[in-house]
């Protein structure tokens, strides 16, 4: 990648110059690997009537739950005919060691929409835990399944599910670049932008309605903001030299960017509507890849001011920077968990680029992968998963991992060279 300020496994050199397999639901091309220590066993019975639908709802729900690392699938055989109105005999499910049972139905209405309903049972206590339904068009059947998975996840874990959120990523296939927006499981990808020039650094706004990114269509890196619903976009930064690495403030009013307008790569802030940027750093080094903390008070960034790229933190208004990463000599691509507890980043270890996670309070660092070409980590909005790009064999891949690295899932992605995923926020 030729971006002046794209710090990833492909980009920093250009800047400086300037588990056990357990495939789940293969029909959705989701491969879950690893074994969690505390997984809740759940049976998700095929929804009554879903055979007539273009989407198999129960399989989508089950795949979502397994990918989270919190659940273990129990064979749903024996559940035929059950739906949300049934009072099931739970004894057979207890014998299968299921703790929870999900059932439901789907039917086509006269107007062509679909009525989707579900119920969640506590098998151990014999109680109904949740029930709900949606009326959706055919294009939103997957979304209905994701929302059901979210409800099940929240009811059984006490935390919000992320299955109805979205991800963005970039592919390069031949001479063509595409910016994709997809469901959190990698399916249902829609192209937001296609170009014969590079597209890099997609970044979701906090409300999930906009993506900032860098496009080279004017033969230099320029920052745009793209409205997902309308496809409209606006130019944010097109100053002399390079304009790159956009990052949203939590309130959506400001973007931190890397500009070379005054010489070397330095950090600036600029209004989300455009305008004159305000310079934050005053170093003679390469400062790039800014990232706001969740409270908006700090900016994390990458700098080679110590001789090699490391991650630093400074006040969001500028000021003295403190070094954050001390393990390893080459650390880039910071990502913060929403609760501010964890910092994910990419470290070069013996020539390999590997995903690491640090507990900020203690400085303890753990390597999460055994791959060698990881890049661009991004946390799920509930902080429980990290999405990243990597290479498996000769193929590029989108992966998710739990924070302990024990459960990973490969997501489907559009063909070509896959790079720079960013996980969007909860839908508002």
mmCIF file of N, CA, C and O in Angstrom, residues 221-278:
data_model
loop_
_atom_site.group_PDB
_atom_site.id
_atom_site.type_symbol
_atom_site.label_atom_id
_atom_site.label_comp_id
_atom_site.label_asym_id
_atom_site.label_seq_id
_atom_site.Cartn_x
_atom_site.Cartn_y
_atom_site.Cartn_z
ATOM 1 N N UNK A 221 -3.795 11.383 -1.413
ATOM 2 C CA UNK A 221 -4.737 11.023 -0.353
ATOM 3 C C UNK A 221 -5.556 12.213 0.131
ATOM 4 O O UNK A 221 -5.006 13.249 0.521
ATOM 5 N N UNK A 222 -6.875 12.030 0.092
ATOM 6 C CA UNK A 222 -7.841 13.070 0.464
ATOM 7 C C UNK A 222 -8.888 12.440 1.377
ATOM 8 O O UNK A 222 -9.318 11.300 1.143
ATOM 9 N N UNK A 223 -9.309 13.154 2.413
ATOM 10 C CA UNK A 223 -10.278 12.629 3.375
ATOM 11 C C UNK A 223 -11.692 13.057 2.999
ATOM 12 O O UNK A 223 -11.955 14.251 2.774
ATOM 13 N N UNK A 224 -12.597 12.070 2.949
ATOM 14 C CA UNK A 224 -14.017 12.303 2.706
ATOM 15 C C UNK A 224 -14.833 11.754 3.866
ATOM 16 O O UNK A 224 -14.395 10.859 4.598
ATOM 17 N N UNK A 225 -16.063 12.252 3.994
ATOM 18 C CA UNK A 225 -17.075 11.668 4.868
ATOM 19 C C UNK A 225 -18.255 11.268 4.008
ATOM 20 O O UNK A 225 -18.752 12.060 3.205
ATOM 21 N N UNK A 226 -18.696 10.030 4.174
ATOM 22 C CA UNK A 226 -19.680 9.389 3.312
ATOM 23 C C UNK A 226 -20.932 9.075 4.131
ATOM 24 O O UNK A 226 -20.834 8.448 5.188
ATOM 25 N N UNK A 227 -22.091 9.522 3.685
ATOM 26 C CA UNK A 227 -23.357 9.197 4.342
ATOM 27 C C UNK A 227 -23.835 7.837 3.837
ATOM 28 O O UNK A 227 -24.056 7.650 2.642
ATOM 29 N N UNK A 228 -23.973 6.873 4.753
ATOM 30 C CA UNK A 228 -24.281 5.503 4.348
ATOM 31 C C UNK A 228 -25.649 5.393 3.695
ATOM 32 O O UNK A 228 -25.825 4.703 2.684
ATOM 33 N N UNK A 229 -26.648 6.055 4.255
ATOM 34 C CA UNK A 229 -28.024 5.900 3.767
ATOM 35 C C UNK A 229 -28.215 6.502 2.382
ATOM 36 O O UNK A 229 -28.892 5.927 1.536
ATOM 37 N N UNK A 230 -27.610 7.659 2.128
ATOM 38 C CA UNK A 230 -27.865 8.369 0.870
ATOM 39 C C UNK A 230 -26.761 8.169 -0.160
ATOM 40 O O UNK A 230 -26.986 8.375 -1.354
ATOM 41 N N UNK A 231 -25.568 7.790 0.294
ATOM 42 C CA UNK A 231 -24.441 7.698 -0.617
ATOM 43 C C UNK A 231 -23.766 9.026 -0.886
ATOM 44 O O UNK A 231 -22.758 9.094 -1.598
ATOM 45 N N UNK A 232 -24.324 10.112 -0.322
ATOM 46 C CA UNK A 232 -23.714 11.428 -0.504
ATOM 47 C C UNK A 232 -22.424 11.514 0.315
ATOM 48 O O UNK A 232 -22.300 10.890 1.366
ATOM 49 N N UNK A 233 -21.499 12.290 -0.154
ATOM 50 C CA UNK A 233 -20.262 12.466 0.596
ATOM 51 C C UNK A 233 -19.798 13.912 0.502
ATOM 52 O O UNK A 233 -20.215 14.665 -0.382
ATOM 53 N N UNK A 234 -18.929 14.271 1.447
ATOM 54 C CA UNK A 234 -18.388 15.622 1.445
ATOM 55 C C UNK A 234 -16.874 15.557 1.664
ATOM 56 O O UNK A 234 -16.369 14.683 2.356
ATOM 57 N N UNK A 235 -16.200 16.503 1.056
ATOM 58 C CA UNK A 235 -14.753 16.600 1.172
ATOM 59 C C UNK A 235 -14.408 17.247 2.509
ATOM 60 O O UNK A 235 -14.958 18.286 2.869
ATOM 61 N N UNK A 236 -13.515 16.612 3.269
ATOM 62 C CA UNK A 236 -13.135 17.124 4.580
ATOM 63 C C UNK A 236 -11.734 17.728 4.576
ATOM 64 O O UNK A 236 -11.511 18.809 5.114
ATOM 65 N N UNK A 237 -10.782 17.032 3.998
ATOM 66 C CA UNK A 237 -9.390 17.508 4.028
ATOM 67 C C UNK A 237 -8.727 17.232 2.691
ATOM 68 O O UNK A 237 -8.555 16.073 2.303
ATOM 69 N N UNK A 238 -8.376 18.320 1.988
ATOM 70 C CA UNK A 238 -7.643 18.209 0.726
ATOM 71 C C UNK A 238 -6.595 19.312 0.685
ATOM 72 O O UNK A 238 -6.629 20.194 -0.164
ATOM 73 N N UNK A 239 -5.696 19.257 1.662
ATOM 74 C CA UNK A 239 -4.663 20.269 1.763
ATOM 75 C C UNK A 239 -3.417 19.816 1.017
ATOM 76 O O UNK A 239 -3.330 18.684 0.552
ATOM 77 N N UNK A 240 -2.466 20.699 0.906
ATOM 78 C CA UNK A 240 -1.226 20.368 0.229
ATOM 79 C C UNK A 240 -0.579 19.152 0.893
ATOM 80 O O UNK A 240 -0.555 19.033 2.110
ATOM 81 N N UNK A 241 -0.057 18.249 0.088
ATOM 82 C CA UNK A 241 0.559 17.043 0.624
ATOM 83 C C UNK A 241 -0.474 15.971 0.912
ATOM 84 O O UNK A 241 -1.499 15.849 0.236
ATOM 85 N N UNK A 242 -0.211 15.188 1.954
ATOM 86 C CA UNK A 242 -1.042 14.028 2.274
ATOM 87 C C UNK A 242 -2.094 14.377 3.322
ATOM 88 O O UNK A 242 -1.830 15.108 4.283
ATOM 89 N N UNK A 243 -3.292 13.817 3.160
ATOM 90 C CA UNK A 243 -4.407 13.958 4.108
ATOM 91 C C UNK A 243 -4.889 12.542 4.416
ATOM 92 O O UNK A 243 -5.369 11.849 3.515
ATOM 93 N N UNK A 244 -4.751 12.088 5.655
ATOM 94 C CA UNK A 244 -5.000 10.666 5.890
ATOM 95 C C UNK A 244 -5.415 10.387 7.324
ATOM 96 O O UNK A 244 -5.484 11.279 8.172
ATOM 97 N N UNK A 245 -5.686 9.088 7.589
ATOM 98 C CA UNK A 245 -5.936 8.522 8.921
ATOM 99 C C UNK A 245 -7.030 9.239 9.702
ATOM 100 O O UNK A 245 -6.825 9.647 10.844
ATOM 101 N N UNK A 246 -8.243 9.383 9.144
ATOM 102 C CA UNK A 246 -9.303 10.069 9.887
ATOM 103 C C UNK A 246 -9.799 9.250 11.082
ATOM 104 O O UNK A 246 -9.874 8.030 11.020
ATOM 105 N N UNK A 247 -10.134 9.935 12.165
ATOM 106 C CA UNK A 247 -10.700 9.302 13.360
ATOM 107 C C UNK A 247 -11.743 10.248 13.947
ATOM 108 O O UNK A 247 -11.481 11.442 14.120
ATOM 109 N N UNK A 248 -12.912 9.720 14.266
ATOM 110 C CA UNK A 248 -14.022 10.528 14.776
ATOM 111 C C UNK A 248 -13.885 10.767 16.276
ATOM 112 O O UNK A 248 -13.517 9.874 17.031
ATOM 113 N N UNK A 249 -14.256 11.965 16.693
ATOM 114 C CA UNK A 249 -14.463 12.209 18.113
ATOM 115 C C UNK A 249 -15.771 11.540 18.528
ATOM 116 O O UNK A 249 -16.662 11.323 17.694
ATOM 117 N N UNK A 250 -15.937 11.191 19.822
ATOM 118 C CA UNK A 250 -17.156 10.496 20.243
ATOM 119 C C UNK A 250 -18.435 11.280 19.988
ATOM 120 O O UNK A 250 -19.488 10.677 19.773
ATOM 121 N N UNK A 251 -18.375 12.621 19.992
ATOM 122 C CA UNK A 251 -19.595 13.404 19.754
ATOM 123 C C UNK A 251 -19.863 13.632 18.271
ATOM 124 O O UNK A 251 -20.875 14.230 17.893
ATOM 125 N N UNK A 252 -18.987 13.147 17.401
ATOM 126 C CA UNK A 252 -19.209 13.239 15.962
ATOM 127 C C UNK A 252 -18.986 14.611 15.366
ATOM 128 O O UNK A 252 -19.220 14.811 14.170
ATOM 129 N N UNK A 253 -18.494 15.550 16.157
ATOM 130 C CA UNK A 253 -18.338 16.916 15.651
ATOM 131 C C UNK A 253 -16.969 17.178 15.044
ATOM 132 O O UNK A 253 -16.787 18.141 14.306
ATOM 133 N N UNK A 254 -16.016 16.319 15.381
ATOM 134 C CA UNK A 254 -14.629 16.584 15.015
ATOM 135 C C UNK A 254 -13.976 15.325 14.469
ATOM 136 O O UNK A 254 -14.322 14.216 14.868
ATOM 137 N N UNK A 255 -13.037 15.507 13.568
ATOM 138 C CA UNK A 255 -12.186 14.432 13.092
ATOM 139 C C UNK A 255 -10.739 14.759 13.413
ATOM 140 O O UNK A 255 -10.299 15.904 13.233
ATOM 141 N N UNK A 256 -10.008 13.785 13.913
ATOM 142 C CA UNK A 256 -8.561 13.896 13.993
ATOM 143 C C UNK A 256 -7.991 13.302 12.713
ATOM 144 O O UNK A 256 -8.451 12.254 12.250
ATOM 145 N N UNK A 257 -7.017 13.976 12.126
ATOM 146 C CA UNK A 257 -6.437 13.535 10.853
ATOM 147 C C UNK A 257 -4.923 13.722 10.897
ATOM 148 O O UNK A 257 -4.390 14.429 11.758
ATOM 149 N N UNK A 258 -4.257 13.070 9.958
ATOM 150 C CA UNK A 258 -2.825 13.249 9.774
ATOM 151 C C UNK A 258 -2.604 14.032 8.491
ATOM 152 O O UNK A 258 -3.075 13.621 7.426
ATOM 153 N N UNK A 259 -1.887 15.156 8.595
ATOM 154 C CA UNK A 259 -1.628 16.014 7.444
ATOM 155 C C UNK A 259 -0.137 16.269 7.325
ATOM 156 O O UNK A 259 0.587 16.282 8.326
ATOM 157 N N UNK A 260 0.309 16.478 6.074
ATOM 158 C CA UNK A 260 1.690 16.887 5.841
ATOM 159 C C UNK A 260 1.742 18.298 5.270
ATOM 160 O O UNK A 260 2.750 18.685 4.674
ATOM 161 N N UNK A 261 0.702 19.070 5.443
ATOM 162 C CA UNK A 261 0.597 20.402 4.832
ATOM 163 C C UNK A 261 1.717 21.331 5.276
ATOM 164 O O UNK A 261 2.122 22.237 4.553
ATOM 165 N N UNK A 262 2.228 21.123 6.502
ATOM 166 C CA UNK A 262 3.278 21.993 7.031
ATOM 167 C C UNK A 262 4.628 21.293 7.083
ATOM 168 O O UNK A 262 5.526 21.720 7.814
ATOM 169 N N UNK A 263 4.776 20.216 6.350
ATOM 170 C CA UNK A 263 6.043 19.489 6.328
ATOM 171 C C UNK A 263 5.836 18.025 6.618
ATOM 172 O O UNK A 263 5.202 17.314 5.841
ATOM 173 N N UNK A 264 6.328 17.538 7.770
ATOM 174 C CA UNK A 264 6.203 16.129 8.113
ATOM 175 C C UNK A 264 4.802 15.752 8.529
ATOM 176 O O UNK A 264 3.900 16.602 8.651
ATOM 177 N N UNK A 265 4.589 14.468 8.765
ATOM 178 C CA UNK A 265 3.275 13.950 9.160
ATOM 179 C C UNK A 265 2.974 14.346 10.601
ATOM 180 O O UNK A 265 3.668 13.908 11.533
ATOM 181 N N UNK A 266 1.924 15.138 10.785
ATOM 182 C CA UNK A 266 1.545 15.627 12.108
ATOM 183 C C UNK A 266 0.036 15.485 12.291
ATOM 184 O O UNK A 266 -0.716 15.348 11.325
ATOM 185 N N UNK A 267 -0.394 15.525 13.549
ATOM 186 C CA UNK A 267 -1.807 15.364 13.870
ATOM 187 C C UNK A 267 -2.507 16.710 13.942
ATOM 188 O O UNK A 267 -1.962 17.679 14.490
ATOM 189 N N UNK A 268 -3.737 16.709 13.421
ATOM 190 C CA UNK A 268 -4.582 17.898 13.430
ATOM 191 C C UNK A 268 -5.997 17.462 13.790
ATOM 192 O O UNK A 268 -6.361 16.291 13.631
ATOM 193 N N UNK A 269 -6.808 18.410 14.214
ATOM 194 C CA UNK A 269 -8.256 18.194 14.296
ATOM 195 C C UNK A 269 -8.935 19.132 13.314
ATOM 196 O O UNK A 269 -8.427 20.228 13.020
ATOM 197 N N UNK A 270 -10.077 18.688 12.822
ATOM 198 C CA UNK A 270 -10.838 19.477 11.861
ATOM 199 C C UNK A 270 -12.315 19.221 12.089
ATOM 200 O O UNK A 270 -12.712 18.115 12.483
ATOM 201 N N UNK A 271 -13.134 20.221 11.873
ATOM 202 C CA UNK A 271 -14.570 20.055 12.030
ATOM 203 C C UNK A 271 -15.088 18.990 11.074
ATOM 204 O O UNK A 271 -14.605 18.861 9.945
ATOM 205 N N UNK A 272 -16.087 18.222 11.528
ATOM 206 C CA UNK A 272 -16.681 17.198 10.665
ATOM 207 C C UNK A 272 -17.361 17.809 9.450
ATOM 208 O O UNK A 272 -17.707 17.091 8.500
ATOM 209 N N UNK A 273 -17.554 19.108 9.463
ATOM 210 C CA UNK A 273 -18.098 19.796 8.299
ATOM 211 C C UNK A 273 -17.034 20.374 7.400
ATOM 212 O O UNK A 273 -17.334 20.988 6.379
ATOM 213 N N UNK A 274 -15.764 20.177 7.780
ATOM 214 C CA UNK A 274 -14.665 20.753 7.024
ATOM 215 C C UNK A 274 -14.204 22.065 7.654
ATOM 216 O O UNK A 274 -14.648 22.454 8.735
ATOM 217 N N UNK A 275 -13.316 22.758 6.984
ATOM 218 C CA UNK A 275 -12.825 24.017 7.507
ATOM 219 C C UNK A 275 -11.329 23.982 7.732
ATOM 220 O O UNK A 275 -10.615 23.122 7.216
ATOM 221 N N UNK A 276 -10.847 24.920 8.540
ATOM 222 C CA UNK A 276 -9.416 25.042 8.794
ATOM 223 C C UNK A 276 -9.003 24.103 9.925
ATOM 224 O O UNK A 276 -9.610 24.107 10.997
ATOM 225 N N UNK A 277 -7.996 23.283 9.721
ATOM 226 C CA UNK A 277 -7.574 22.349 10.767
ATOM 227 C C UNK A 277 -6.780 23.038 11.875
ATOM 228 O O UNK A 277 -6.197 24.109 11.666
ATOM 229 N N UNK A 278 -6.765 22.396 13.039
ATOM 230 C CA UNK A 278 -5.989 22.877 14.180
ATOM 231 C C UNK A 278 -4.891 21.867 14.471
ATOM 232 O O UNK A 278 -5.162 20.680 14.658
#
